[in-house]
């Protein structure tokens, strides 16, 4: 039933209109490697709630031979395979399901290395790719223990539906031990904000910022979910060797071309089917604002987070009278949602990266903008990782399809979970080897959400309401039903 539901959503998505350039015949939503399409300066795609827009500075750009769009390794993939323009430069579960229905296992997306639950499974069978097809999750294989690190915890497999952590060739007991976790692809756009330096140190750990070993310069730390690489250049090399199966490192010229493309690309929701243009009637939604604005400011010090929608709340009655009742109701809801996001406070407790190790207090009272604090983007200005509980028991939702591990601290107990932790993904701890980092994940941008469900690093929230409901359960916030809907409408407008 779950597979049929996602496939139905995928077919509906694919039936949506796409604006290509100046009214040319729309191509397939899916970008295959080596197609040689032209990437236009403005590119619109219909999604579940309206229209997503991509803007490319100094576009259009020819993609023939471009390393982001070209299969340079033996598995037939390119960067675009897992970072699709119609999915806000990420990868939605609906798009994955449609690709399986169209091509099955022969599609490069389902390459055995990380597009299946485990490379040892029969690759022609749908069940071998269920985590990707049904949940949009890519397999991430991390060496265990980490290189040049002595962990202060033991790691055991409690259960593993993927089979990979117990596999004699790919698992924890193999000759080259690895742990397999499953995560959503992160969006590849709006890097002016993602790379911005909001602090001169890591306030979540009270430590100096990490340095890029190639340049010696501090880096933002907001790239990878588990912080395993410090820079976009290192991220490209990591992806080339794992997800793309390149047989040699990308050369400097290819890296420069990919960096140029990624840093020129902006993505955000442009229109809503209920609220109309998101940059209309005084509001400043859409990617154009991202394109022209300066990043790296805390909303409390610069432009308040999501204040780009205040004009809808403050519009004169005569102006509002010209809106249809449907438009008026949606726009009022978005403006209220922005205020709830900024102003409704609640007690944040037992959250590593906030309540420990540096001590904001446990609990500490604040609102959503405590972490989602960057103007125009909603990501965290501060580098470093936070444990929201999405992967750790007892806070994580029931996720029977994911591996479950037991972490036993051999040094100090975890400050919030004690000596033993059950987790679906140790997160940042797979990089540092520190028990205190179990479950900590790098926060990401909130732009283009409607185009890239499901949400959270492990895809545990199938829709935007699921995101709100998780926070409500985790922190006992006390949202009213109206506030929940207002937050959903805000997020679909981003």
CSV table of C-alpha atoms in Angstrom, one decimal:
chain,number,residue,atom,x,y,z
A,1,UNK,CA,0.0,0.0,0.0
A,2,UNK,CA,2.8,2.4,0.9
A,3,UNK,CA,4.5,1.8,-2.5
A,4,UNK,CA,1.3,2.4,-4.4
A,5,UNK,CA,0.6,5.6,-2.5
A,6,UNK,CA,4.0,7.1,-3.3
A,7,UNK,CA,3.7,6.0,-6.9
A,8,UNK,CA,0.4,7.7,-7.2
A,9,UNK,CA,1.9,10.9,-5.9
A,10,UNK,CA,4.8,10.5,-8.3
A,11,UNK,CA,2.4,10.2,-11.3
A,12,UNK,CA,0.5,13.2,-10.2
A,13,UNK,CA,3.7,15.2,-9.8
A,14,UNK,CA,4.9,14.2,-13.3
A,15,UNK,CA,1.6,15.3,-14.7
A,16,UNK,CA,2.2,18.8,-13.5
A,17,UNK,CA,3.2,21.6,-15.8
A,18,UNK,CA,6.8,22.8,-16.1
A,19,UNK,CA,7.8,26.2,-17.5
A,20,UNK,CA,10.9,25.8,-19.6
A,21,UNK,CA,12.6,29.0,-20.8
A,22,UNK,CA,10.2,31.2,-22.8
A,23,UNK,CA,7.4,28.7,-23.5
A,24,UNK,CA,9.2,26.0,-25.3
A,25,UNK,CA,7.9,22.4,-25.2
A,26,UNK,CA,8.4,21.1,-21.7
A,27,UNK,CA,10.8,18.2,-21.4
A,28,UNK,CA,10.6,15.4,-18.9
A,29,UNK,CA,10.9,16.5,-15.3
A,30,UNK,CA,13.7,14.1,-14.7
A,31,UNK,CA,17.2,15.1,-15.8
A,32,UNK,CA,19.2,12.1,-17.0
A,33,UNK,CA,23.0,12.3,-17.2
A,34,UNK,CA,24.5,13.4,-20.6
A,35,UNK,CA,21.2,14.8,-22.0
A,36,UNK,CA,22.9,18.0,-23.0
A,37,UNK,CA,20.0,20.3,-22.1
A,38,UNK,CA,20.4,24.0,-21.7
A,39,UNK,CA,19.9,25.1,-18.1
A,40,UNK,CA,17.9,28.4,-18.4
A,41,UNK,CA,18.3,31.5,-16.3
A,42,UNK,CA,14.8,30.9,-14.9
A,43,UNK,CA,13.3,27.4,-14.5
A,44,UNK,CA,9.9,26.7,-13.0
A,45,UNK,CA,8.4,23.3,-12.0
A,46,UNK,CA,5.0,22.5,-10.6
A,47,UNK,CA,5.0,20.8,-7.2
A,48,UNK,CA,2.5,19.6,-4.7
A,49,UNK,CA,1.5,23.1,-3.6
A,50,UNK,CA,2.3,25.4,-6.5
A,51,UNK,CA,5.4,26.3,-8.4
A,52,UNK,CA,9.1,26.0,-7.6
A,53,UNK,CA,11.5,28.4,-9.2
A,54,UNK,CA,15.2,28.0,-9.9
A,55,UNK,CA,17.3,31.1,-10.8
A,56,UNK,CA,20.8,30.7,-12.3
A,57,UNK,CA,23.0,33.8,-12.1
A,58,UNK,CA,24.4,34.7,-15.5
A,59,UNK,CA,22.3,31.9,-17.1
A,60,UNK,CA,21.5,30.2,-19.4
A,61,UNK,CA,24.2,27.5,-19.2
A,62,UNK,CA,24.9,24.6,-21.6
A,63,UNK,CA,25.1,21.3,-19.7
A,64,UNK,CA,26.7,19.2,-22.4
A,65,UNK,CA,30.0,18.0,-21.1
A,66,UNK,CA,29.5,19.8,-17.8
A,67,UNK,CA,30.7,17.6,-14.9
A,68,UNK,CA,27.6,18.2,-12.8
A,69,UNK,CA,25.4,16.8,-15.6
A,70,UNK,CA,27.8,14.2,-17.1
A,71,UNK,CA,28.3,10.5,-16.1
A,72,UNK,CA,32.0,10.3,-15.5
A,73,UNK,CA,32.1,7.0,-13.6
A,74,UNK,CA,31.1,3.4,-14.3
A,75,UNK,CA,27.7,3.4,-12.6
A,76,UNK,CA,26.2,5.9,-15.1
A,77,UNK,CA,25.3,8.6,-12.6
A,78,UNK,CA,26.0,12.3,-12.6
A,79,UNK,CA,25.6,14.8,-9.7
A,80,UNK,CA,22.2,15.7,-11.2
A,81,UNK,CA,21.0,12.1,-10.6
A,82,UNK,CA,20.4,12.7,-6.9
A,83,UNK,CA,20.1,16.5,-7.1
A,84,UNK,CA,17.1,17.1,-9.4
A,85,UNK,CA,16.0,20.6,-10.4
A,86,UNK,CA,12.3,19.7,-10.1
A,87,UNK,CA,13.0,18.5,-6.5
A,88,UNK,CA,14.6,21.7,-5.4
A,89,UNK,CA,18.0,20.2,-6.2
A,90,UNK,CA,17.4,17.4,-3.8
A,91,UNK,CA,15.5,14.1,-4.5
A,92,UNK,CA,11.8,13.5,-3.6
A,93,UNK,CA,10.5,10.1,-2.8
A,94,UNK,CA,7.8,10.6,-5.4
A,95,UNK,CA,10.4,11.2,-8.2
A,96,UNK,CA,12.3,8.1,-7.1
A,97,UNK,CA,9.1,6.0,-7.2
A,98,UNK,CA,8.4,7.3,-10.7
A,99,UNK,CA,11.9,6.4,-11.9
A,100,UNK,CA,11.6,2.9,-10.6
A,101,UNK,CA,8.2,2.5,-12.3
A,102,UNK,CA,9.7,3.8,-15.6
A,103,UNK,CA,13.1,2.0,-15.6
A,104,UNK,CA,13.4,-0.4,-12.7
A,105,UNK,CA,16.8,-1.4,-11.5
A,106,UNK,CA,18.6,-0.4,-14.8
A,107,UNK,CA,18.2,3.3,-13.9
A,108,UNK,CA,21.5,4.6,-12.6
A,109,UNK,CA,19.7,6.1,-9.6
A,110,UNK,CA,19.4,2.5,-8.2
A,111,UNK,CA,23.1,1.7,-8.5
A,112,UNK,CA,23.9,-1.1,-6.0
A,113,UNK,CA,26.5,0.9,-4.0
A,114,UNK,CA,24.1,3.2,-2.3
A,115,UNK,CA,20.8,3.1,-4.3
A,116,UNK,CA,19.9,-0.3,-2.8
A,117,UNK,CA,19.5,-1.3,0.8
A,118,UNK,CA,22.7,-3.3,0.4
A,119,UNK,CA,24.9,-4.2,-2.6
A,120,UNK,CA,24.7,-7.9,-1.7
A,121,UNK,CA,20.9,-8.1,-2.3
A,122,UNK,CA,19.4,-9.2,-5.7
A,123,UNK,CA,19.4,-5.8,-7.4
A,124,UNK,CA,16.6,-6.6,-9.9
A,125,UNK,CA,14.1,-6.8,-7.0
A,126,UNK,CA,12.1,-3.8,-5.8
A,127,UNK,CA,12.4,-4.9,-2.2
A,128,UNK,CA,16.2,-4.4,-2.5
A,129,UNK,CA,15.7,-0.7,-3.1
A,130,UNK,CA,12.8,-0.1,-0.7
A,131,UNK,CA,14.5,2.5,1.4
A,132,UNK,CA,15.2,4.7,-1.6
A,133,UNK,CA,11.9,4.1,-3.4
A,134,UNK,CA,9.5,4.4,-0.4
A,135,UNK,CA,11.4,6.8,1.7
A,136,UNK,CA,13.9,8.7,-0.5
A,137,UNK,CA,16.9,7.4,1.5
A,138,UNK,CA,20.4,6.9,0.2
A,139,UNK,CA,22.7,4.4,1.9
A,140,UNK,CA,25.7,6.1,3.5
A,141,UNK,CA,28.5,3.7,4.4
A,142,UNK,CA,30.9,5.1,7.0
A,143,UNK,CA,34.1,3.3,8.1
A,144,UNK,CA,33.9,2.1,11.7
A,145,UNK,CA,35.8,3.0,13.7
A,146,UNK,CA,36.6,6.4,12.0
A,147,UNK,CA,40.1,6.8,10.7
A,148,UNK,CA,42.6,8.2,13.2
A,149,UNK,CA,39.9,8.2,16.0
A,150,UNK,CA,39.5,6.1,19.1
A,151,UNK,CA,35.8,6.0,19.8
A,152,UNK,CA,34.5,6.4,23.4
A,153,UNK,CA,31.6,4.0,22.7
A,154,UNK,CA,30.8,0.6,21.4
A,155,UNK,CA,28.4,0.1,18.5
A,156,UNK,CA,26.1,-3.0,18.1
A,157,UNK,CA,23.4,-3.9,15.7
A,158,UNK,CA,20.0,-4.5,17.4
A,159,UNK,CA,18.1,-5.0,14.1
A,160,UNK,CA,18.7,-4.3,10.5
A,161,UNK,CA,16.0,-4.7,7.9
A,162,UNK,CA,18.5,-3.4,5.3
A,163,UNK,CA,20.7,-6.4,6.0
A,164,UNK,CA,23.8,-4.4,5.3
A,165,UNK,CA,25.2,-3.9,8.8
A,166,UNK,CA,25.2,-7.7,9.3
A,167,UNK,CA,26.5,-8.4,5.8
A,168,UNK,CA,29.8,-10.4,5.8
A,169,UNK,CA,31.2,-8.2,3.0
A,170,UNK,CA,29.8,-4.7,3.8
A,171,UNK,CA,28.9,-4.9,7.5
A,172,UNK,CA,30.5,-4.2,10.8
A,173,UNK,CA,32.1,-7.6,11.0
A,174,UNK,CA,33.6,-7.5,7.6
A,175,UNK,CA,37.3,-7.2,6.8
A,176,UNK,CA,36.7,-3.5,6.2
A,177,UNK,CA,34.1,-2.7,8.8
A,178,UNK,CA,31.4,-0.2,7.8
A,179,UNK,CA,28.2,1.1,9.3
A,180,UNK,CA,25.3,1.8,6.9
A,181,UNK,CA,22.9,4.5,7.7
A,182,UNK,CA,20.2,5.9,5.4
A,183,UNK,CA,19.7,9.7,4.8
A,184,UNK,CA,18.0,12.1,2.5
A,185,UNK,CA,20.1,13.9,-0.2
A,186,UNK,CA,20.7,17.5,0.9
A,187,UNK,CA,19.7,20.4,-1.6
A,188,UNK,CA,22.5,21.7,-3.8
A,189,UNK,CA,21.6,25.4,-4.1
A,190,UNK,CA,21.6,28.7,-2.2
A,191,UNK,CA,25.2,28.1,-1.2
A,192,UNK,CA,25.8,31.8,-0.7
A,193,UNK,CA,23.9,31.2,2.6
A,194,UNK,CA,25.0,27.7,3.4
A,195,UNK,CA,28.7,28.7,3.2
A,196,UNK,CA,28.2,32.0,5.1
A,197,UNK,CA,30.3,32.5,8.2
A,198,UNK,CA,27.9,33.6,10.9
A,199,UNK,CA,30.3,33.1,13.8
A,200,UNK,CA,34.0,33.1,14.4
A,201,UNK,CA,33.7,29.9,16.5
A,202,UNK,CA,31.4,26.9,16.9
A,203,UNK,CA,29.0,28.1,19.7
A,204,UNK,CA,27.4,24.6,19.9
A,205,UNK,CA,30.6,23.1,21.1
A,206,UNK,CA,32.5,26.2,22.4
A,207,UNK,CA,35.3,25.3,20.0
A,208,UNK,CA,37.2,27.1,17.2
A,209,UNK,CA,35.7,26.7,13.7
A,210,UNK,CA,37.1,23.8,11.7
A,211,UNK,CA,39.7,24.7,9.1
A,212,UNK,CA,39.7,23.6,5.5
A,213,UNK,CA,42.9,21.6,5.2
A,214,UNK,CA,43.4,22.7,1.6
A,215,UNK,CA,43.1,26.5,2.2
A,216,UNK,CA,43.7,26.8,6.0
A,217,UNK,CA,40.6,29.0,6.2
A,218,UNK,CA,37.7,28.5,8.6
A,219,UNK,CA,34.6,26.8,7.2
A,220,UNK,CA,30.9,27.2,8.1
A,221,UNK,CA,30.4,23.5,9.0
A,222,UNK,CA,26.9,23.5,7.5
A,223,UNK,CA,27.4,21.2,4.6
A,224,UNK,CA,27.1,17.5,5.4
A,225,UNK,CA,24.6,15.9,7.8
A,226,UNK,CA,27.4,14.3,9.9
A,227,UNK,CA,30.1,17.0,9.3
A,228,UNK,CA,32.4,14.5,7.7
A,229,UNK,CA,33.9,17.0,5.2
A,230,UNK,CA,34.7,20.7,5.7
A,231,UNK,CA,34.2,22.3,2.3
A,232,UNK,CA,32.3,22.0,-1.0
A,233,UNK,CA,35.5,20.8,-2.7
A,234,UNK,CA,35.9,18.0,-0.2
A,235,UNK,CA,32.2,17.2,-0.5
A,236,UNK,CA,32.5,16.8,-4.3
A,237,UNK,CA,35.5,14.5,-3.8
A,238,UNK,CA,33.6,12.4,-1.2
A,239,UNK,CA,30.5,12.1,-3.5
A,240,UNK,CA,32.6,11.3,-6.6
A,241,UNK,CA,34.3,8.4,-4.8
A,242,UNK,CA,31.2,7.0,-3.2
A,243,UNK,CA,27.9,7.9,-4.8
A,244,UNK,CA,29.3,8.4,-8.4
A,245,UNK,CA,31.9,5.6,-8.2
A,246,UNK,CA,34.6,7.7,-9.9
A,247,UNK,CA,37.8,5.7,-10.4
A,248,UNK,CA,40.0,8.8,-9.8
A,249,UNK,CA,39.6,12.2,-8.1
A,250,UNK,CA,37.9,15.0,-9.9
A,251,UNK,CA,40.5,17.3,-11.4
A,252,UNK,CA,40.7,21.0,-10.5
A,253,UNK,CA,39.0,22.2,-13.6
A,254,UNK,CA,35.9,20.0,-13.1
A,255,UNK,CA,35.7,21.0,-9.5
A,256,UNK,CA,35.8,24.7,-10.5
A,257,UNK,CA,33.0,24.2,-13.0
A,258,UNK,CA,30.7,22.4,-10.5
A,259,UNK,CA,31.4,25.0,-7.8
A,260,UNK,CA,30.6,27.8,-10.3
A,261,UNK,CA,27.3,26.2,-11.1
A,262,UNK,CA,26.3,25.4,-7.5
A,263,UNK,CA,27.2,28.9,-6.2
A,264,UNK,CA,25.1,30.6,-8.9
A,265,UNK,CA,21.9,28.6,-8.3
A,266,UNK,CA,19.0,29.8,-6.1
A,267,UNK,CA,15.9,27.8,-5.3
A,268,UNK,CA,12.7,28.7,-3.5
A,269,UNK,CA,8.9,28.4,-3.9
A,270,UNK,CA,7.6,31.0,-6.3
A,271,UNK,CA,3.8,30.6,-6.3
A,272,UNK,CA,1.2,28.8,-4.2
A,273,UNK,CA,-2.0,27.3,-5.7
A,274,UNK,CA,-4.0,28.9,-2.8
A,275,UNK,CA,-2.0,32.2,-2.2
A,276,UNK,CA,-0.8,33.1,-5.7
A,277,UNK,CA,2.5,34.8,-6.3
A,278,UNK,CA,4.7,34.6,-3.2
A,279,UNK,CA,6.5,37.8,-4.2
A,280,UNK,CA,3.3,39.7,-4.9
A,281,UNK,CA,1.4,42.5,-3.1
A,282,UNK,CA,4.3,43.6,-1.1
A,283,UNK,CA,5.6,40.2,0.0
A,284,UNK,CA,9.1,39.2,-1.0
A,285,UNK,CA,9.0,35.4,-1.2
A,286,UNK,CA,10.6,33.5,-4.0
A,287,UNK,CA,14.3,33.0,-5.0
A,288,UNK,CA,14.9,36.5,-6.3
A,289,UNK,CA,15.2,37.7,-2.7
A,290,UNK,CA,17.9,35.1,-2.1
A,291,UNK,CA,19.7,36.1,-5.2
A,292,UNK,CA,20.0,39.8,-4.3
A,293,UNK,CA,20.4,39.7,-0.5
A,294,UNK,CA,23.4,39.4,1.8
A,295,UNK,CA,23.7,36.2,3.9
A,296,UNK,CA,25.1,35.3,7.2
A,297,UNK,CA,23.1,37.4,9.6
A,298,UNK,CA,21.1,36.3,12.6
A,299,UNK,CA,17.5,37.3,12.2
A,300,UNK,CA,17.7,38.9,15.6
A,301,UNK,CA,20.5,41.2,14.4
A,302,UNK,CA,19.4,41.8,10.8
A,303,UNK,CA,16.1,41.2,9.0
A,304,UNK,CA,13.8,39.1,11.1
A,305,UNK,CA,13.3,35.5,9.9
A,306,UNK,CA,10.4,35.3,7.4
A,307,UNK,CA,9.5,38.9,7.7
A,308,UNK,CA,9.4,38.9,3.9
A,309,UNK,CA,5.7,38.0,4.4
A,310,UNK,CA,4.8,40.8,6.8
A,311,UNK,CA,3.3,42.9,4.1
A,312,UNK,CA,0.4,40.5,3.7
A,313,UNK,CA,-0.5,41.0,7.3
A,314,UNK,CA,-0.2,44.8,7.2
A,315,UNK,CA,-1.8,45.3,3.8
A,316,UNK,CA,-4.6,48.0,3.9
A,317,UNK,CA,-8.2,46.6,4.0
A,318,UNK,CA,-8.8,48.0,0.6
A,319,UNK,CA,-5.9,46.0,-0.8
A,320,UNK,CA,-7.1,42.9,0.9
A,321,UNK,CA,-10.6,43.4,-0.3
A,322,UNK,CA,-9.2,42.9,-3.8
A,323,UNK,CA,-8.0,39.4,-3.0
A,324,UNK,CA,-10.2,36.4,-3.3
A,325,UNK,CA,-11.3,34.9,0.0
A,326,UNK,CA,-9.0,31.9,-0.7
A,327,UNK,CA,-6.0,34.1,-1.3
A,328,UNK,CA,-6.8,36.3,1.7
A,329,UNK,CA,-7.1,33.4,4.0
A,330,UNK,CA,-3.8,31.7,2.9
A,331,UNK,CA,-1.8,34.9,3.0
A,332,UNK,CA,-3.0,35.7,6.5
A,333,UNK,CA,-2.1,32.2,7.6
A,334,UNK,CA,1.4,32.5,6.2
A,335,UNK,CA,2.0,35.8,8.0
A,336,UNK,CA,0.7,34.4,11.2
A,337,UNK,CA,2.9,31.3,10.8
A,338,UNK,CA,5.9,33.6,10.5
A,339,UNK,CA,5.1,35.2,13.8
A,340,UNK,CA,4.5,31.9,15.5
A,341,UNK,CA,7.9,30.7,14.1
A,342,UNK,CA,9.6,33.7,15.6
A,343,UNK,CA,7.6,34.5,18.7
A,344,UNK,CA,6.0,31.3,20.2
A,345,UNK,CA,8.4,30.1,22.9
A,346,UNK,CA,8.7,26.7,24.4
A,347,UNK,CA,11.1,24.7,26.6
A,348,UNK,CA,13.9,23.1,24.7
A,349,UNK,CA,15.4,20.2,26.8
A,350,UNK,CA,17.8,17.4,26.5
A,351,UNK,CA,19.1,18.5,23.1
A,352,UNK,CA,22.8,18.2,22.5
A,353,UNK,CA,24.2,21.2,20.7
A,354,UNK,CA,21.8,23.4,22.6
A,355,UNK,CA,21.5,22.3,26.2
A,356,UNK,CA,25.0,20.8,26.1
A,357,UNK,CA,27.9,20.9,25.9
A,358,UNK,CA,28.2,24.7,26.3
A,359,UNK,CA,25.2,25.2,28.6
A,360,UNK,CA,22.4,27.5,27.4
A,361,UNK,CA,20.6,25.8,30.3
A,362,UNK,CA,18.5,22.7,30.4
A,363,UNK,CA,15.8,23.5,29.7
A,364,UNK,CA,16.1,26.8,27.9
A,365,UNK,CA,13.1,28.7,26.7
A,366,UNK,CA,13.1,30.0,23.1
A,367,UNK,CA,11.3,29.7,19.7
A,368,UNK,CA,12.0,28.1,16.4
A,369,UNK,CA,14.3,30.9,15.4
A,370,UNK,CA,16.7,29.8,18.2
A,371,UNK,CA,18.1,27.3,15.7
A,372,UNK,CA,16.5,28.3,12.4
A,373,UNK,CA,17.8,31.8,12.7
A,374,UNK,CA,19.3,32.9,9.3
A,375,UNK,CA,17.4,35.7,7.6
A,376,UNK,CA,15.8,34.6,4.3
A,377,UNK,CA,17.0,31.0,4.7
A,378,UNK,CA,15.9,29.6,8.1
A,379,UNK,CA,19.0,27.5,8.5
A,380,UNK,CA,21.4,28.0,11.4
A,381,UNK,CA,23.9,30.9,11.2
A,382,UNK,CA,25.9,29.0,13.8
A,383,UNK,CA,28.0,26.1,12.6
A,384,UNK,CA,27.8,22.7,14.2
A,385,UNK,CA,25.3,19.9,14.8
A,386,UNK,CA,22.1,19.5,16.9
A,387,UNK,CA,20.4,16.4,18.2
A,388,UNK,CA,16.6,17.0,17.8
A,389,UNK,CA,15.9,13.4,18.7
A,390,UNK,CA,14.8,12.4,15.2
A,391,UNK,CA,17.1,9.4,15.2
A,392,UNK,CA,17.5,8.6,18.9
A,393,UNK,CA,15.1,6.7,21.2
A,394,UNK,CA,12.9,7.6,23.0
A,395,UNK,CA,12.1,10.6,20.9
A,396,UNK,CA,12.4,9.1,17.4
A,397,UNK,CA,9.2,8.1,15.6
A,398,UNK,CA,8.7,4.3,15.1
A,399,UNK,CA,10.9,3.5,12.1
A,400,UNK,CA,10.8,-0.2,11.7
A,401,UNK,CA,12.2,0.0,8.2
A,402,UNK,CA,15.5,1.5,9.4
A,403,UNK,CA,18.5,-0.1,11.2
A,404,UNK,CA,18.6,0.2,15.0
A,405,UNK,CA,21.9,0.4,16.8
A,406,UNK,CA,22.9,0.2,20.5
A,407,UNK,CA,25.5,2.7,21.5
A,408,UNK,CA,27.3,2.0,24.8
A,409,UNK,CA,29.4,4.8,26.2
A,410,UNK,CA,32.7,3.5,27.5
A,411,UNK,CA,33.8,6.8,28.8
A,412,UNK,CA,31.5,9.5,30.2
A,413,UNK,CA,27.8,8.8,29.8
A,414,UNK,CA,25.9,10.9,27.3
A,415,UNK,CA,24.6,14.1,29.0
A,416,UNK,CA,21.0,13.4,28.2
A,417,UNK,CA,20.6,9.7,27.4
A,418,UNK,CA,22.9,8.1,29.9
A,419,UNK,CA,25.3,5.2,29.1
A,420,UNK,CA,23.2,3.3,26.6
A,421,UNK,CA,21.5,4.8,23.6
A,422,UNK,CA,19.3,3.2,20.9
A,423,UNK,CA,19.6,5.1,17.6
A,424,UNK,CA,18.8,4.7,13.9
A,425,UNK,CA,21.8,6.9,13.0
A,426,UNK,CA,24.6,8.0,15.3
A,427,UNK,CA,25.0,11.1,13.1
A,428,UNK,CA,28.0,13.3,13.9
A,429,UNK,CA,29.4,10.7,16.3
A,430,UNK,CA,30.3,8.6,13.2
A,431,UNK,CA,32.8,11.4,12.4
A,432,UNK,CA,34.1,12.3,15.9
A,433,UNK,CA,33.8,9.0,17.7
A,434,UNK,CA,32.3,10.8,20.7
A,435,UNK,CA,29.4,9.4,22.5
A,436,UNK,CA,28.2,12.9,23.3
A,437,UNK,CA,27.6,13.5,19.6
A,438,UNK,CA,25.3,10.5,19.0
A,439,UNK,CA,22.3,11.7,17.0
A,440,UNK,CA,23.6,15.2,16.3
A,441,UNK,CA,22.9,16.3,12.7
A,442,UNK,CA,23.6,19.4,10.7
A,443,UNK,CA,20.5,21.5,10.2
A,444,UNK,CA,19.7,22.5,6.6
A,445,UNK,CA,17.9,25.2,4.6
A,446,UNK,CA,14.1,25.4,4.7
A,447,UNK,CA,13.8,26.7,1.2
A,448,UNK,CA,12.0,24.7,-1.5
A,449,UNK,CA,10.4,22.3,1.0
A,450,UNK,CA,7.3,21.6,-1.1
A,451,UNK,CA,9.4,20.1,-3.8
A,452,UNK,CA,11.4,17.6,-1.8
A,453,UNK,CA,9.4,15.5,0.7
A,454,UNK,CA,9.9,13.6,2.9
A,455,UNK,CA,11.7,15.6,5.7
A,456,UNK,CA,14.4,15.3,8.4
A,457,UNK,CA,17.7,13.6,7.7
A,458,UNK,CA,16.0,10.1,7.8
A,459,UNK,CA,12.8,11.0,6.0
A,460,UNK,CA,10.7,10.4,9.1
A,461,UNK,CA,8.3,13.2,8.4
A,462,UNK,CA,6.3,12.3,5.3
A,463,UNK,CA,4.9,15.8,4.9
A,464,UNK,CA,5.1,19.3,6.4
A,465,UNK,CA,2.4,18.6,9.0
A,466,UNK,CA,4.6,15.7,10.1
A,467,UNK,CA,7.4,18.1,10.8
A,468,UNK,CA,5.2,20.3,13.0
A,469,UNK,CA,3.7,17.3,14.8
A,470,UNK,CA,7.2,15.9,15.6
A,471,UNK,CA,8.3,19.2,17.2
A,472,UNK,CA,5.0,19.3,19.1
A,473,UNK,CA,5.6,15.8,20.5
A,474,UNK,CA,9.3,16.3,21.2
A,475,UNK,CA,9.0,19.6,23.1
A,476,UNK,CA,5.4,19.7,24.3
A,477,UNK,CA,5.0,23.1,22.7
A,478,UNK,CA,1.2,23.4,22.9
A,479,UNK,CA,0.5,24.6,19.4
A,480,UNK,CA,-3.2,25.2,18.6
A,481,UNK,CA,-4.6,23.5,15.5
A,482,UNK,CA,-4.6,26.9,13.8
A,483,UNK,CA,-1.0,27.5,14.7
A,484,UNK,CA,0.0,24.1,13.2
A,485,UNK,CA,-1.8,24.9,10.0
A,486,UNK,CA,-0.2,28.4,9.9
A,487,UNK,CA,3.3,26.9,10.2
A,488,UNK,CA,2.5,24.3,7.5
A,489,UNK,CA,1.4,27.2,5.2
A,490,UNK,CA,4.5,29.2,6.0
A,491,UNK,CA,6.8,26.2,5.2
A,492,UNK,CA,5.0,25.5,1.9
A,493,UNK,CA,5.6,29.2,0.9
A,494,UNK,CA,9.3,28.9,1.3
